Tab-separated table of C-alpha atoms and ligand atoms in Angstrom:
chain	number	residue	atom	x	y	z
A	938	MET	CA	6.986	7.544	-4.283
A	939	GLY	CA	10.622	6.793	-4.010
A	940	ALA	CA	12.922	5.775	-1.535
A	941	LEU	CA	13.297	2.722	-3.280
A	942	HIS	CA	13.616	-0.870	-1.929
A	943	TYR	CA	13.438	-4.331	-3.138
A	944	GLY	CA	9.489	-3.959	-3.603
A	945	HIS	CA	9.644	-1.437	-5.862
A	946	LEU	CA	12.371	-3.361	-7.892
A	947	SER	CA	10.146	-6.251	-7.868
A	948	LEU	CA	7.727	-4.193	-9.989
A	949	VAL	CA	10.373	-3.034	-12.174
A	950	GLU	CA	11.438	-6.898	-12.816
A	951	SER	CA	7.874	-7.535	-13.674
A	952	ALA	CA	7.765	-5.025	-16.071
A	953	LYS	CA	10.850	-5.950	-17.785
A	954	LEU	CA	9.708	-9.221	-18.215
A	955	SER	CA	6.748	-8.230	-20.640
A	956	SER	CA	7.797	-4.740	-22.029
A	957	ASP	CA	10.241	-3.068	-24.493
A	958	VAL	CA	10.496	-0.104	-22.408
A	959	VAL	CA	9.978	0.606	-18.492
A	960	ILE	CA	9.000	3.758	-17.022
A	961	VAL	CA	9.459	4.673	-13.214
A	962	SER	CA	7.430	7.566	-11.875
A	963	ILE	CA	8.675	8.905	-8.513
A	964	PHE	CA	6.517	11.487	-7.185
A	965	VAL	CA	5.727	12.157	-3.480
A	966	ASN	CA	2.086	13.128	-4.013
A	967	PRO	CA	0.932	15.927	-1.639
A	968	THR	CA	-2.874	15.417	-2.160
A	969	GLN	CA	-3.000	11.876	-0.829
A	970	PHE	CA	-1.298	12.628	2.688
A	971	ASN	CA	-4.037	13.339	5.253
A	972	ASN	CA	-1.407	13.680	8.031
A	973	LYS	CA	1.141	16.580	8.013
A	974	GLU	CA	3.713	14.702	9.805
A	975	ASP	CA	3.657	11.725	7.586
A	976	PHE	CA	4.074	13.630	4.602
A	977	GLU	CA	6.910	15.768	5.978
A	978	LYS	CA	8.877	13.010	7.538
A	979	TYR	CA	8.440	10.941	4.036
A	980	PRO	CA	11.793	9.657	3.261
A	981	ILE	CA	13.502	10.916	-0.191
A	982	THR	CA	16.556	9.476	-1.575
A	983	ILE	CA	16.489	10.530	-5.072
A	984	ASP	CA	20.215	9.906	-5.961
A	985	GLU	CA	20.336	6.472	-4.636
A	986	ASP	CA	16.923	5.860	-6.443
A	987	LEU	CA	18.377	6.862	-9.712
A	988	LEU	CA	21.541	5.058	-9.460
A	989	LEU	CA	19.276	1.773	-8.512
A	990	LEU	CA	17.057	2.242	-11.449
A	991	GLU	CA	19.840	2.590	-13.605
A	992	LYS	CA	21.322	-0.295	-12.375
A	993	ASN	CA	17.891	-2.364	-12.827
A	994	GLY	CA	17.664	-1.432	-16.592
A	995	VAL	CA	14.908	0.964	-16.398
A	996	ASP	CA	14.767	3.161	-19.547
A	997	PHE	CA	12.893	6.339	-18.121
A	998	VAL	CA	12.184	8.014	-14.843
A	999	PHE	CA	9.444	10.449	-14.527
A	1000	LEU	CA	10.418	12.879	-11.661
A	1001	PRO	CA	7.895	15.798	-12.085
A	1002	SER	CA	7.798	18.598	-9.329
A	1003	VAL	CA	4.673	19.416	-7.334
A	1004	GLU	CA	4.215	22.621	-9.681
A	1005	GLU	CA	4.148	20.645	-12.729
A	1006	MET	CA	1.841	17.958	-11.441
A	1007	TYR	CA	-0.297	20.883	-9.966
A	1008	PRO	CA	-0.208	23.998	-11.787
A	1009	SER	CA	-3.201	25.304	-10.314
A	1010	PRO	CA	-5.150	23.562	-7.279
A	1011	ILE	CA	-6.914	20.578	-7.824
A	1012	LEU	CA	-10.666	21.121	-7.750
A	1013	LEU	CA	-11.531	17.483	-8.850
A	1014	LYS	CA	-12.662	15.108	-5.727
A	1015	MET	CA	-12.984	11.329	-6.545
A	1016	ASP	CA	-15.392	9.139	-4.704
A	1017	PHE	CA	-15.124	5.456	-4.782
A	1018	GLY	CA	-18.200	4.389	-3.333
A	1019	ASP	CA	-17.990	1.673	-0.836
A	1020	LEU	CA	-14.118	1.003	-1.809
A	1021	ASP	CA	-12.989	3.916	-0.249
A	1022	LYS	CA	-15.330	3.984	2.877
A	1023	THR	CA	-13.542	1.383	4.700
A	1024	LEU	CA	-9.976	0.277	6.107
A	1025	GLU	CA	-7.514	2.871	4.878
A	1026	GLY	CA	-10.375	5.209	3.857
A	1027	THR	CA	-11.755	5.436	7.351
A	1028	PHE	CA	-8.409	6.317	9.010
A	1029	ARG	CA	-6.978	8.464	6.082
A	1030	PRO	CA	-9.701	10.730	4.876
A	1031	GLY	CA	-9.229	12.163	1.444
A	1032	HIS	CA	-6.315	9.634	0.724
A	1033	PHE	CA	-7.957	7.852	-2.038
A	1034	SER	CA	-9.243	11.130	-3.814
A	1035	GLY	CA	-5.671	12.083	-3.845
A	1036	VAL	CA	-4.393	8.680	-5.238
A	1037	GLY	CA	-7.214	8.602	-7.894
A	1038	VAL	CA	-6.372	12.026	-9.270
A	1039	VAL	CA	-2.583	11.739	-9.152
A	1040	VAL	CA	-2.946	8.065	-10.811
A	1041	SER	CA	-5.301	9.235	-13.439
A	1042	LYS	CA	-2.817	12.228	-14.412
A	1043	LEU	CA	0.285	9.802	-14.295
A	1044	LEU	CA	-1.459	7.358	-16.554
A	1045	ASN	CA	-2.621	10.006	-18.864
A	1046	ILE	CA	0.766	11.583	-19.247
A	1047	VAL	CA	2.957	8.299	-19.469
A	1048	LYS	CA	0.496	6.244	-21.286
A	1049	PRO	CA	1.762	3.111	-20.341
A	1050	ASP	CA	0.344	-0.140	-22.013
A	1051	LYS	CA	0.810	-1.859	-18.641
A	1052	SER	CA	1.076	-0.405	-15.010
A	1053	TYR	CA	2.521	-2.337	-11.975
A	1054	PHE	CA	1.184	-1.972	-8.703
A	1055	GLY	CA	2.050	-3.669	-5.229
A	1056	GLN	CA	-0.236	-5.983	-3.429
A	1057	LYS	CA	1.062	-4.870	-0.295
A	1058	ASP	CA	-1.625	-1.766	-1.195
A	1059	LEU	CA	-4.395	-4.106	-1.332
A	1060	GLN	CA	-6.987	-1.526	-1.197
A	1061	GLN	CA	-5.238	1.150	-3.430
A	1062	VAL	CA	-5.351	-1.915	-6.303
A	1063	ALA	CA	-8.905	-2.087	-5.727
A	1064	VAL	CA	-9.380	1.501	-6.302
A	1065	ILE	CA	-7.120	1.921	-9.191
A	1066	LYS	CA	-8.577	-1.044	-11.155
A	1067	ARG	CA	-12.163	0.679	-10.658
A	1068	LEU	CA	-10.697	4.133	-11.758
A	1069	VAL	CA	-9.135	2.591	-15.046
A	1070	ALA	CA	-12.640	0.548	-15.587
A	1071	ASP	CA	-14.944	3.635	-14.992
A	1072	LEU	CA	-12.710	6.052	-16.965
A	1073	SER	CA	-12.010	4.055	-19.828
A	1074	ILE	CA	-8.185	4.403	-19.209
A	1075	ASP	CA	-6.412	2.028	-21.783
A	1076	THR	CA	-3.716	0.347	-19.429
A	1077	GLU	CA	-3.456	-3.157	-17.982
A	1078	ILE	CA	-2.975	-3.219	-14.422
A	1079	VAL	CA	-0.661	-5.912	-13.252
A	1080	VAL	CA	-0.727	-6.660	-9.627
A	1081	VAL	CA	2.897	-7.632	-7.833
A	1082	PRO	CA	3.056	-10.141	-4.803
A	1083	THR	CA	4.396	-8.133	-1.458
A	1084	ILE	CA	8.094	-8.524	-0.838
A	1085	ARG	CA	9.108	-8.933	2.802
A	1086	GLU	CA	12.338	-8.861	4.854
A	1087	ALA	CA	13.811	-11.954	5.798
A	1088	ASP	CA	11.466	-11.887	9.198
A	1089	GLY	CA	8.182	-11.336	7.359
A	1090	LEU	CA	7.752	-7.312	7.660
A	1091	ALA	CA	6.635	-6.113	4.343
A	1092	MET	CA	9.144	-3.726	2.871
A	1093	SER	CA	8.073	-0.378	2.853
A	1094	SER	CA	9.754	3.340	2.570
A	1095	ARG	CA	8.346	4.000	5.869
A	1096	ASN	CA	10.351	1.327	7.451
A	1097	VAL	CA	13.681	3.441	7.438
A	1098	ARG	CA	11.755	6.014	9.925
A	1099	LEU	CA	11.490	2.987	12.662
A	1100	ASN	CA	14.371	2.902	15.398
A	1101	ALA	CA	15.903	-0.315	16.392
A	1102	ASP	CA	13.307	-1.536	19.101
A	1103	GLU	CA	10.525	-0.421	16.576
A	1104	ARG	CA	11.695	-2.240	13.960
A	1105	LEU	CA	11.742	-5.584	15.761
A	1106	THR	CA	8.215	-4.638	17.100
A	1107	ALA	CA	7.035	-4.303	13.626
A	1108	THR	CA	7.060	-7.624	12.757
A	1109	ILE	CA	4.105	-7.954	14.588
A	1110	LEU	CA	1.845	-7.065	11.724
A	1111	TYR	CA	2.991	-10.052	9.584
A	1112	LYS	CA	2.989	-12.511	12.725
A	1113	CYS	CA	-0.542	-11.474	13.469
A	1114	LEU	CA	-1.684	-11.733	9.813
A	1115	ASP	CA	0.083	-15.206	9.223
A	1116	PHE	CA	-1.335	-16.411	12.797
A	1117	ALA	CA	-4.942	-15.317	11.878
A	1118	LYS	CA	-4.621	-17.037	8.572
A	1119	ASP	CA	-3.709	-20.590	10.122
A	1120	GLU	CA	-6.187	-20.217	12.809
A	1121	LEU	CA	-8.886	-19.099	10.241
A	1122	LEU	CA	-8.106	-22.114	8.098
A	1123	ALA	CA	-8.109	-24.301	11.127
A	1124	GLY	CA	-11.831	-23.250	11.420
A	1125	VAL	CA	-11.376	-20.644	14.411
A	1126	ASP	CA	-14.102	-18.117	14.785
A	1127	TRP	CA	-12.977	-14.970	13.315
A	1128	PHE	CA	-13.972	-12.931	16.501
A	1129	VAL	CA	-12.046	-15.263	18.677
A	1130	ILE	CA	-8.982	-14.681	16.278
A	1131	ARG	CA	-9.437	-10.739	16.441
A	1132	GLU	CA	-9.570	-10.947	20.123
A	1133	LYS	CA	-6.451	-12.669	20.427
A	1134	VAL	CA	-4.614	-10.200	18.017
A	1135	THR	CA	-5.915	-7.424	19.511
A	1136	LYS	CA	-4.652	-8.452	23.113
A	1137	ARG	CA	-1.369	-9.140	21.128
A	1138	PHE	CA	-1.098	-5.399	20.140
A	1139	HIS	CA	-2.291	-4.225	23.615
A	1140	ASP	CA	0.574	-6.407	25.225
A	1141	GLU	CA	3.185	-4.435	22.760
A	1142	PRO	CA	3.838	-0.544	24.023
A	1143	GLU	CA	5.132	0.427	21.015
A	1144	ALA	CA	2.394	-0.956	18.614
A	1145	ARG	CA	-0.909	0.622	18.393
A	1146	LEU	CA	-3.753	-1.273	15.999
A	1147	GLU	CA	-6.046	0.394	13.890
A	1148	TYR	CA	-7.776	-2.284	11.930
A	1149	PHE	CA	-7.716	-5.662	11.516
A	1150	GLU	CA	-10.421	-7.038	9.084
A	1151	LEU	CA	-11.367	-10.095	7.011
A	1152	VAL	CA	-12.543	-8.754	3.711
A	1153	GLU	CA	-13.443	-9.930	0.332
A	1154	THR	CA	-10.464	-9.141	-1.910
A	1155	GLU	CA	-12.320	-7.339	-4.785
A	1156	SER	CA	-14.971	-5.540	-3.058
A	1157	LEU	CA	-13.292	-5.112	0.693
A	1158	GLU	CA	-16.737	-5.786	1.869
A	1159	LYS	CA	-16.076	-7.017	5.671
A	1160	LEU	CA	-16.415	-10.629	6.694
A	1161	GLU	CA	-17.129	-12.577	9.500
A	1162	GLN	CA	-15.945	-15.966	8.092
A	1163	ILE	CA	-14.251	-17.400	4.548
A	1164	LYS	CA	-17.038	-17.509	1.943
A	1165	GLY	CA	-16.598	-20.420	-0.453
A	1166	GLN	CA	-14.105	-19.973	-2.925
A	1167	THR	CA	-14.317	-16.314	-2.950
A	1168	ALA	CA	-10.896	-14.378	-2.447
A	1169	VAL	CA	-10.816	-13.147	0.656
A	1170	SER	CA	-7.901	-11.306	2.633
A	1171	ILE	CA	-6.939	-10.065	6.084
A	1172	CYS	CA	-5.894	-6.359	6.035
A	1173	THR	CA	-4.210	-4.246	8.939
A	1174	ALA	CA	-2.898	-0.962	9.802
A	1175	ALA	CA	-0.877	-0.219	13.008
A	1176	TYR	CA	1.176	2.533	14.211
A	1177	ILE	CA	4.728	1.363	15.474
A	1178	GLY	CA	5.757	4.063	17.270
A	1179	ASP	CA	4.802	7.192	15.172
A	1180	VAL	CA	5.361	5.210	12.083
A	1181	ARG	CA	1.984	3.952	10.464
A	1182	LEU	CA	2.421	0.639	8.467
A	1183	ILE	CA	-0.099	-1.587	6.535
A	1184	ASP	CA	-0.024	-5.242	5.465
A	1185	ASN	CA	-2.230	-7.835	4.046
A	1186	ILE	CA	-2.331	-11.511	3.437
A	1187	SER	CA	-4.671	-13.533	1.025
A	1188	ILE	CA	-6.186	-16.334	2.552
A	1189	VAL	CA	-7.542	-17.958	-0.728
B	1437	ATP	N1	7.045	-4.610	-0.462
B	1437	ATP	C1	6.386	-4.378	-1.562
B	1437	ATP	N2	6.106	-5.441	-2.254
B	1437	ATP	C2	5.611	-5.135	-3.759
B	1437	ATP	N3	5.200	-4.007	-3.776
B	1437	ATP	C3	5.618	-3.121	-2.937
B	1437	ATP	C4	5.959	-3.102	-1.850
B	1437	ATP	N4	6.116	-1.743	-0.953
B	1437	ATP	C5	5.382	-1.136	-1.982
B	1437	ATP	N5	5.027	-1.663	-3.371
B	1437	ATP	C6	4.436	-1.103	-4.337
B	1437	ATP	O1	5.335	-0.144	-4.969
B	1437	ATP	C7	4.491	1.072	-5.346
B	1437	ATP	C8	4.962	2.473	-4.810
B	1437	ATP	O2	4.786	2.284	-3.665
B	1437	ATP	P1	5.261	3.531	-2.825
B	1437	ATP	O3	6.004	4.655	-3.476
B	1437	ATP	O4	4.144	4.232	-1.819
B	1437	ATP	O5	6.110	2.695	-1.636
B	1437	ATP	P2	5.759	2.233	-0.418
B	1437	ATP	O6	7.110	1.533	0.051
B	1437	ATP	O7	4.813	1.516	-0.296
B	1437	ATP	O8	5.732	3.398	0.667
B	1437	ATP	P3	5.166	3.421	1.962
B	1437	ATP	O9	4.705	1.896	2.313
B	1437	ATP	O10	5.762	4.201	2.888
B	1437	ATP	O11	3.638	4.088	1.355
B	1437	ATP	C9	3.063	0.668	-4.896
B	1437	ATP	O12	2.524	-0.021	-6.051
B	1437	ATP	C10	3.404	-0.150	-4.142
B	1437	ATP	O13	2.168	-0.990	-3.558
B	1438	PAF	C1	-0.364	5.023	-6.670
B	1438	PAF	C2	0.631	6.180	-6.216
B	1438	PAF	C3	1.779	6.211	-7.327
B	1438	PAF	C4	-0.137	7.513	-6.069
B	1438	PAF	O1	0.825	8.151	-5.619
B	1438	PAF	C5	1.239	5.702	-4.880
B	1438	PAF	O2	0.278	5.838	-3.650
B	1438	PAF	C6	2.006	4.462	-4.657
B	1438	PAF	O3	3.164	4.723	-5.181
B	1438	PAF	O4	1.795	3.774	-4.140
B	1439	BAL	N1	2.039	3.188	-0.556
B	1439	BAL	C1	0.587	3.762	-0.870
B	1439	BAL	C2	0.532	5.355	-0.573
B	1439	BAL	C3	0.696	5.921	0.465
B	1439	BAL	O1	0.798	5.462	1.518
B	1439	BAL	O2	0.507	7.243	0.772
């Protein structure tokens, strides 16, 4: 969606390692925004983005207009079963239908052999993997680790909307994920951990926690403890001021 940072460039770097031609799409997709203010305030820095992509050896940029992508209103609604009825899906109604439709269109138009997505949007990855499997879309989904600022904050285009105080407060997401992971691995009960995290958010006037959940990474099923060797993650979303941020950490 543009307003590029090193997280996006890491996707480009991974793509360049295994591809002859790298294409980046930049499209702030209106249909995946459930919140008008979030859409209207989404940062746009096209000139800087294009320079950065050129400097980083990107071959093509696909930069469609809303009219090109949606010549007529979209009637199609996508339902991803349990995958979109939890976490982000609960707090952003319609979001994953919008993502599913636009990603289908982008993949149909660009026809990439491999498509790169960030681990930061863990639920988005689960939904898109299911989308390409269910629709037999011939592309390999490659997931790239989350790139963080030095203090742990996950890079995100929305971070530029934080004022100086909020920027400092925003580290609470990663600090709590990191803390919760350590406690969990030390055998502390999940509900005790979550209680402590909730209190930490409560004590921070600029922060408002939406969710903090332990889930099975693939199915996104909510868990109350680590489950053998199954991959599990902790996912969180919180408002810092009026900016909504998400993050996650994998446990095993
Ligand atoms: N910090 C990051 N590390 C790795 N990948 C990232 C990071 N941030 C975003 N991405 C990935 O880049 C791709 C494009 O994301 P998008 O343009 O929505 O940016 P974003 O920075 O996540 O924005 P926002 O968080 O404000 O939605 C997605 O696959 C996303 O997961
Ligand atoms: C997957 C995506 C391109 C759909 O607009 C967007 O959500 C993003 O960039 O993460
Ligand atoms: N970065 C994921 C897409 C979104 O927040 O709308």
